[in-house]
CSV table of C-alpha atoms in Angstrom, one decimal:
chain,number,residue,atom,x,y,z
A,1458,MET,CA,114.2,69.6,88.3
A,1459,THR,CA,115.1,68.8,92.1
A,1460,THR,CA,112.8,70.8,94.8
A,1461,PRO,CA,115.0,71.7,97.3
A,1462,ALA,CA,113.7,70.1,101.0
A,1463,ALA,CA,112.6,73.4,102.5
A,1464,CYS,CA,110.4,74.5,99.4
A,1465,PRO,CA,106.5,74.1,99.4
A,1466,SER,CA,105.8,70.6,97.7
A,1467,PHE,CA,104.5,71.2,94.1
A,1468,ALA,CA,103.3,67.5,93.8
A,1469,GLY,CA,100.0,66.8,91.8
A,1470,TYR,CA,100.4,70.2,89.7
A,1471,ARG,CA,99.8,70.3,85.9
A,1472,PHE,CA,102.2,73.0,85.7
A,1473,PRO,CA,105.6,73.6,87.1
A,1474,ALA,CA,107.3,74.9,89.8
A,1475,GLU,CA,108.5,77.6,87.9
A,1476,ILE,CA,105.4,79.0,86.6
A,1477,ILE,CA,103.6,79.0,89.8
A,1478,SER,CA,106.5,80.7,91.6
A,1479,GLN,CA,106.5,83.4,88.6
A,1480,ALA,CA,102.7,83.3,89.2
A,1481,VAL,CA,103.1,83.7,92.5
A,1482,TRP,CA,106.0,86.7,92.8
A,1483,LEU,CA,104.0,88.8,90.1
A,1484,TYR,CA,100.9,88.6,92.3
A,1485,PHE,CA,102.7,89.7,95.2
A,1486,ARG,CA,105.6,91.8,94.4
A,1487,PHE,CA,103.6,94.0,92.3
A,1488,PRO,CA,100.1,95.6,92.4
A,1489,LEU,CA,98.8,93.7,90.1
A,1490,SER,CA,95.3,92.0,90.1
A,1491,LEU,CA,95.0,88.4,89.0
A,1492,ARG,CA,93.7,89.3,85.7
A,1493,MET,CA,96.6,91.2,85.1
A,1494,VAL,CA,98.8,87.9,86.0
A,1495,GLU,CA,96.6,85.9,84.1
A,1496,GLU,CA,97.0,88.0,80.7
A,1497,MET,CA,100.6,88.5,81.4
A,1498,LEU,CA,101.0,84.7,81.8
A,1499,ALA,CA,98.8,84.2,78.5
A,1500,PHE,CA,101.4,86.3,76.8
A,1501,ARG,CA,104.2,83.8,77.3
A,1502,GLY,CA,101.1,81.1,76.0
A,1503,ILE,CA,100.7,79.5,79.8
A,1504,VAL,CA,97.2,79.7,79.7
A,1505,VAL,CA,96.2,79.4,83.4
A,1506,SER,CA,92.5,81.0,85.0
A,1507,HIS,CA,92.9,83.5,87.5
A,1508,GLU,CA,90.8,81.7,90.0
A,1509,THR,CA,94.2,79.0,89.6
A,1510,LEU,CA,96.3,81.9,90.3
A,1511,ARG,CA,93.8,82.9,93.2
A,1512,GLN,CA,94.4,79.5,95.0
A,1513,TRP,CA,98.3,79.1,93.9
A,1514,GLY,CA,98.8,82.5,96.2
A,1515,ARG,CA,96.6,80.9,99.0
A,1516,LYS,CA,98.7,77.8,99.3
A,1517,PHE,CA,102.2,79.2,98.0
A,1518,GLY,CA,102.3,82.7,98.8
A,1519,GLN,CA,102.6,82.2,102.9
A,1520,ALA,CA,104.8,79.2,102.5
A,1521,PHE,CA,107.1,81.4,100.3
A,1522,ALA,CA,106.9,84.0,102.8
A,1523,ASN,CA,107.9,82.1,105.6
A,1524,GLY,CA,110.8,80.7,104.0
A,1525,ILE,CA,112.0,84.3,103.5
A,1526,ARG,CA,112.1,85.0,107.3
A,1527,ARG,CA,113.6,82.2,108.2
A,1528,ARG,CA,116.6,83.7,106.0
A,1529,LEU,CA,116.5,87.1,106.3
A,1530,PRO,CA,118.9,88.8,109.1
A,1531,ARG,CA,117.6,89.5,112.6
A,1532,ALA,CA,115.2,92.2,112.9
A,1533,GLY,CA,116.3,95.4,114.0
A,1534,ASP,CA,116.1,96.5,117.9
A,1535,LYS,CA,114.1,99.4,117.5
A,1536,TRP,CA,110.1,98.5,117.1
A,1537,HIS,CA,107.8,101.0,115.3
A,1538,LEU,CA,104.1,100.4,115.8
A,1539,ASP,CA,100.9,101.8,114.1
A,1540,GLU,CA,97.0,101.4,112.8
A,1541,VAL,CA,95.2,102.4,109.9
A,1542,VAL,CA,91.9,101.5,109.3
A,1543,LEU,CA,90.6,99.4,106.8
A,1544,LYS,CA,86.6,99.2,105.2
A,1545,ILE,CA,85.7,95.9,104.9
A,1546,ASN,CA,82.0,95.5,103.6
A,1547,GLY,CA,81.1,98.6,105.6
A,1548,VAL,CA,82.1,97.5,108.6
A,1549,THR,CA,85.4,99.2,110.0
A,1550,HIS,CA,88.4,97.2,110.6
A,1551,TRP,CA,92.1,98.3,112.3
A,1552,LEU,CA,95.3,96.8,110.5
A,1553,TRP,CA,98.1,97.3,113.1
A,1554,ARG,CA,101.6,96.9,112.0
A,1555,ALA,CA,105.2,96.8,113.2
A,1556,VAL,CA,108.7,97.6,111.5
A,1557,ASP,CA,111.7,97.7,112.7
A,1558,GLN,CA,114.3,100.7,112.1
A,1559,ALA,CA,115.0,99.7,108.4
A,1560,GLY,CA,111.4,99.5,107.1
A,1561,MET,CA,111.1,95.6,107.6
A,1562,VAL,CA,107.6,94.7,108.4
A,1563,LEU,CA,107.9,92.4,111.5
A,1564,ASP,CA,103.8,91.3,111.9
A,1565,VAL,CA,100.7,92.3,110.7
A,1566,LEU,CA,97.4,92.0,112.7
A,1567,VAL,CA,93.7,92.5,111.1
A,1568,GLN,CA,91.6,93.5,114.1
A,1569,SER,CA,88.0,94.9,114.9
A,1570,ARG,CA,89.1,96.6,117.6
A,1571,ARG,CA,91.8,99.9,118.8
A,1572,ASP,CA,92.1,99.0,122.2
A,1573,LYS,CA,94.3,97.8,124.8
A,1574,GLN,CA,93.1,94.7,124.3
A,1575,ALA,CA,94.1,94.9,120.5
A,1576,ALA,CA,97.5,96.6,121.2
A,1577,ARG,CA,98.1,93.6,123.9
A,1578,ARG,CA,97.4,91.0,121.2
A,1579,LEU,CA,100.4,92.9,118.9
A,1580,LEU,CA,102.7,93.4,121.2
A,1581,ARG,CA,102.4,89.3,122.2
A,1582,LYS,CA,102.2,88.1,118.7
A,1583,LEU,CA,106.0,90.1,117.5
A,1584,LEU,CA,107.4,88.6,121.2
A,1585,LYS,CA,106.6,85.5,120.2
A,1586,ARG,CA,107.8,85.3,116.6
A,1587,GLN,CA,111.5,87.8,117.5
A,1588,MET,CA,111.4,85.7,120.5
A,1589,ARG,CA,113.1,89.0,122.0
A,1590,PRO,CA,112.0,92.3,123.5
A,1591,PRO,CA,112.8,95.7,121.5
A,1592,ARG,CA,115.3,98.3,123.3
A,1593,VAL,CA,112.9,100.8,122.0
A,1594,MET,CA,109.3,101.0,121.1
A,1595,ILE,CA,108.0,103.8,119.5
A,1596,THR,CA,104.3,104.8,118.6
A,1597,ASP,CA,102.0,107.6,117.8
A,1598,LYS,CA,99.8,108.8,121.0
A,1599,LEU,CA,97.3,106.4,120.9
A,1600,ALA,CA,96.9,105.3,125.0
A,1601,SER,CA,96.6,101.8,123.6
A,1602,TYR,CA,100.2,101.1,123.2
A,1603,GLY,CA,101.4,102.1,126.6
A,1604,ALA,CA,98.9,100.7,128.4
A,1605,ALA,CA,99.6,97.0,126.7
A,1606,LYS,CA,103.2,97.9,127.1
A,1607,LYS,CA,102.7,98.3,130.7
A,1608,GLU,CA,102.0,94.3,130.7
A,1609,VAL,CA,103.6,92.6,128.2
A,1610,MET,CA,107.0,94.3,128.4
A,1611,PRO,CA,107.2,97.1,131.0
A,1612,SER,CA,110.9,97.1,130.9
A,1613,VAL,CA,110.9,98.6,127.5
A,1614,GLU,CA,111.6,102.3,126.6
A,1615,HIS,CA,108.6,103.7,124.8
A,1616,ARG,CA,108.7,106.9,122.8
A,1617,GLN,CA,105.6,108.1,121.5
A,1618,HIS,CA,105.5,110.8,118.9
A,1619,LYS,CA,103.9,110.8,115.6
A,1620,VAL,CA,107.2,112.8,113.6
A,1621,LEU,CA,109.6,109.7,114.7
A,1622,ASN,CA,107.3,107.3,113.7
A,1623,ASN,CA,106.8,108.3,110.0
A,1624,ARG,CA,108.3,104.7,109.4
A,1625,ALA,CA,105.5,102.7,110.2
A,1626,GLU,CA,103.3,105.0,108.6
A,1627,ASN,CA,104.9,104.9,105.9
A,1628,SER,CA,105.3,101.2,105.6
A,1629,HIS,CA,101.2,101.4,104.8
A,1630,GLN,CA,101.6,102.8,101.4
A,1631,PRO,CA,101.3,99.4,99.8
A,1632,THR,CA,98.8,98.3,101.0
A,1633,ARG,CA,96.9,101.4,100.1
A,1634,ARG,CA,97.9,100.4,96.6
A,1635,ARG,CA,97.1,96.8,97.1
A,1636,GLU,CA,93.7,97.3,98.4
A,1637,ARG,CA,92.6,100.0,96.3
A,1638,GLN,CA,93.8,97.4,93.2
A,1639,MET,CA,92.0,94.7,94.6
A,1640,LYS,CA,88.8,96.9,95.2
A,1641,ARG,CA,88.8,96.5,99.0
A,1642,PHE,CA,89.7,93.2,101.2
A,1643,LYS,CA,86.7,91.0,101.1
A,1644,SER,CA,86.8,89.9,104.9
A,1645,ALA,CA,89.1,90.4,107.5
A,1646,GLY,CA,90.6,86.6,107.2
A,1647,GLN,CA,91.3,87.5,103.5
A,1648,ALA,CA,92.8,90.7,104.3
A,1649,GLN,CA,94.8,89.2,107.1
A,1650,ARG,CA,96.3,85.9,104.8
A,1651,PHE,CA,97.0,88.2,102.1
A,1652,LEU,CA,99.1,91.0,103.7
A,1653,SER,CA,101.0,88.3,106.0
A,1654,ALA,CA,102.7,86.9,102.7
A,1655,HIS,CA,102.4,90.3,100.7
A,1656,ASP,CA,104.4,92.1,103.7
A,1657,GLY,CA,106.8,89.4,104.1
A,1658,ILE,CA,107.8,88.6,100.2
A,1659,ASN,CA,108.4,92.2,100.0
A,1660,ASN,CA,110.7,91.7,102.9
A,1661,LEU,CA,112.9,90.4,101.0
A,1662,PHE,CA,113.3,92.9,97.9
A,1663,HIS,CA,113.1,96.1,100.5
A,1664,LEU,CA,116.0,97.8,99.0
A,1665,ARG,CA,117.4,101.4,100.1
A,1666,ARG,CA,118.2,102.4,96.8
A,1667,GLU,CA,118.9,105.7,97.4
A,1668,SER,CA,121.6,105.4,100.3
A,1669,VAL,CA,123.6,102.6,97.7
A,1670,THR,CA,125.4,102.8,94.5
A,1671,ALA,CA,124.0,101.7,91.6
A,1672,ARG,CA,126.6,98.4,91.4
A,1673,GLU,CA,125.8,97.8,94.9
A,1674,TYR,CA,121.9,97.9,94.6
A,1675,ARG,CA,122.2,95.5,91.6
A,1676,ALA,CA,124.1,93.2,93.5
A,1677,ALA,CA,121.6,93.1,96.5
A,1678,ARG,CA,118.7,92.7,94.0
A,1679,ALA,CA,120.7,89.9,92.7
A,1680,ARG,CA,121.2,88.0,95.9
A,1681,ALA,CA,117.5,88.5,96.4
A,1682,TYR,CA,116.3,87.0,93.3
A,1683,ASP,CA,118.8,84.0,94.5
A,1684,VAL,CA,117.2,83.9,97.6
A,1685,TRP,CA,113.6,83.7,95.8
A,1686,SER,CA,114.6,81.0,93.5
A,1687,GLN,CA,116.0,78.9,96.6
A,1688,ILE,CA,112.8,79.3,98.3
A,1689,SER,CA,110.5,78.8,95.1
A,1690,GLY,CA,112.7,75.9,94.0
A,1691,SER,CA,112.4,77.8,90.4
A,1692,PRO,CA,115.2,78.9,88.3
A,1693,ARG,CA,116.0,82.4,88.0
A,1694,ARG,CA,116.0,82.1,84.5
A,1695,LEU,CA,112.8,81.1,83.0
A,1696,ASP,CA,114.2,81.2,79.1
A,1697,ARG,CA,112.1,78.1,78.5
A,1698,LEU,CA,108.7,79.1,79.3
């Protein structure tokens, strides 16, 4: 099989790209533990340990997420920002997340603080990745957002309203499900690595089913699978596994 140049290299692995990409897709796409993915592969006759699956996710997850980001349409011009608490080894951390008006995750940042400096770091990271400021920034009533915005992008309109920011608050739900499945994150670094890949991969499958017909939804899902197969270097059909 020929691997596209944009795909990460699978050289040196005894398993083919089809199996590795399937395992990474299962782990990041669904709220499954590593041992659950191990058992699902074992049912297909593929014997691989959960520790190997962990290493695959760590190496290939972010690479696949980066490939998806390059292929998705440009993000919207309305940013919703929110932060949620994470307990890691008994220490309080904050997960800062930004999404656009369609619910696509723009970026995440795990930090130990919830102040102006932390908000400024998030805004600078967003501007560096998006390469343009938003038309409107919507947040809750945390004063740190306004103080950071005045320094980083003072000309942007800023709306502070809890109800208007439901888009960002709802985007935390998949993280909570994964956090429960993983029995909490083990470190801030692990949370940052996992969520960066997790949210990037799930952006590809962020399909608003309630606003389209069944035929349109299936067509959009098929296009998402095609993009995944191109990025991961594996065919959509795995009949030979």
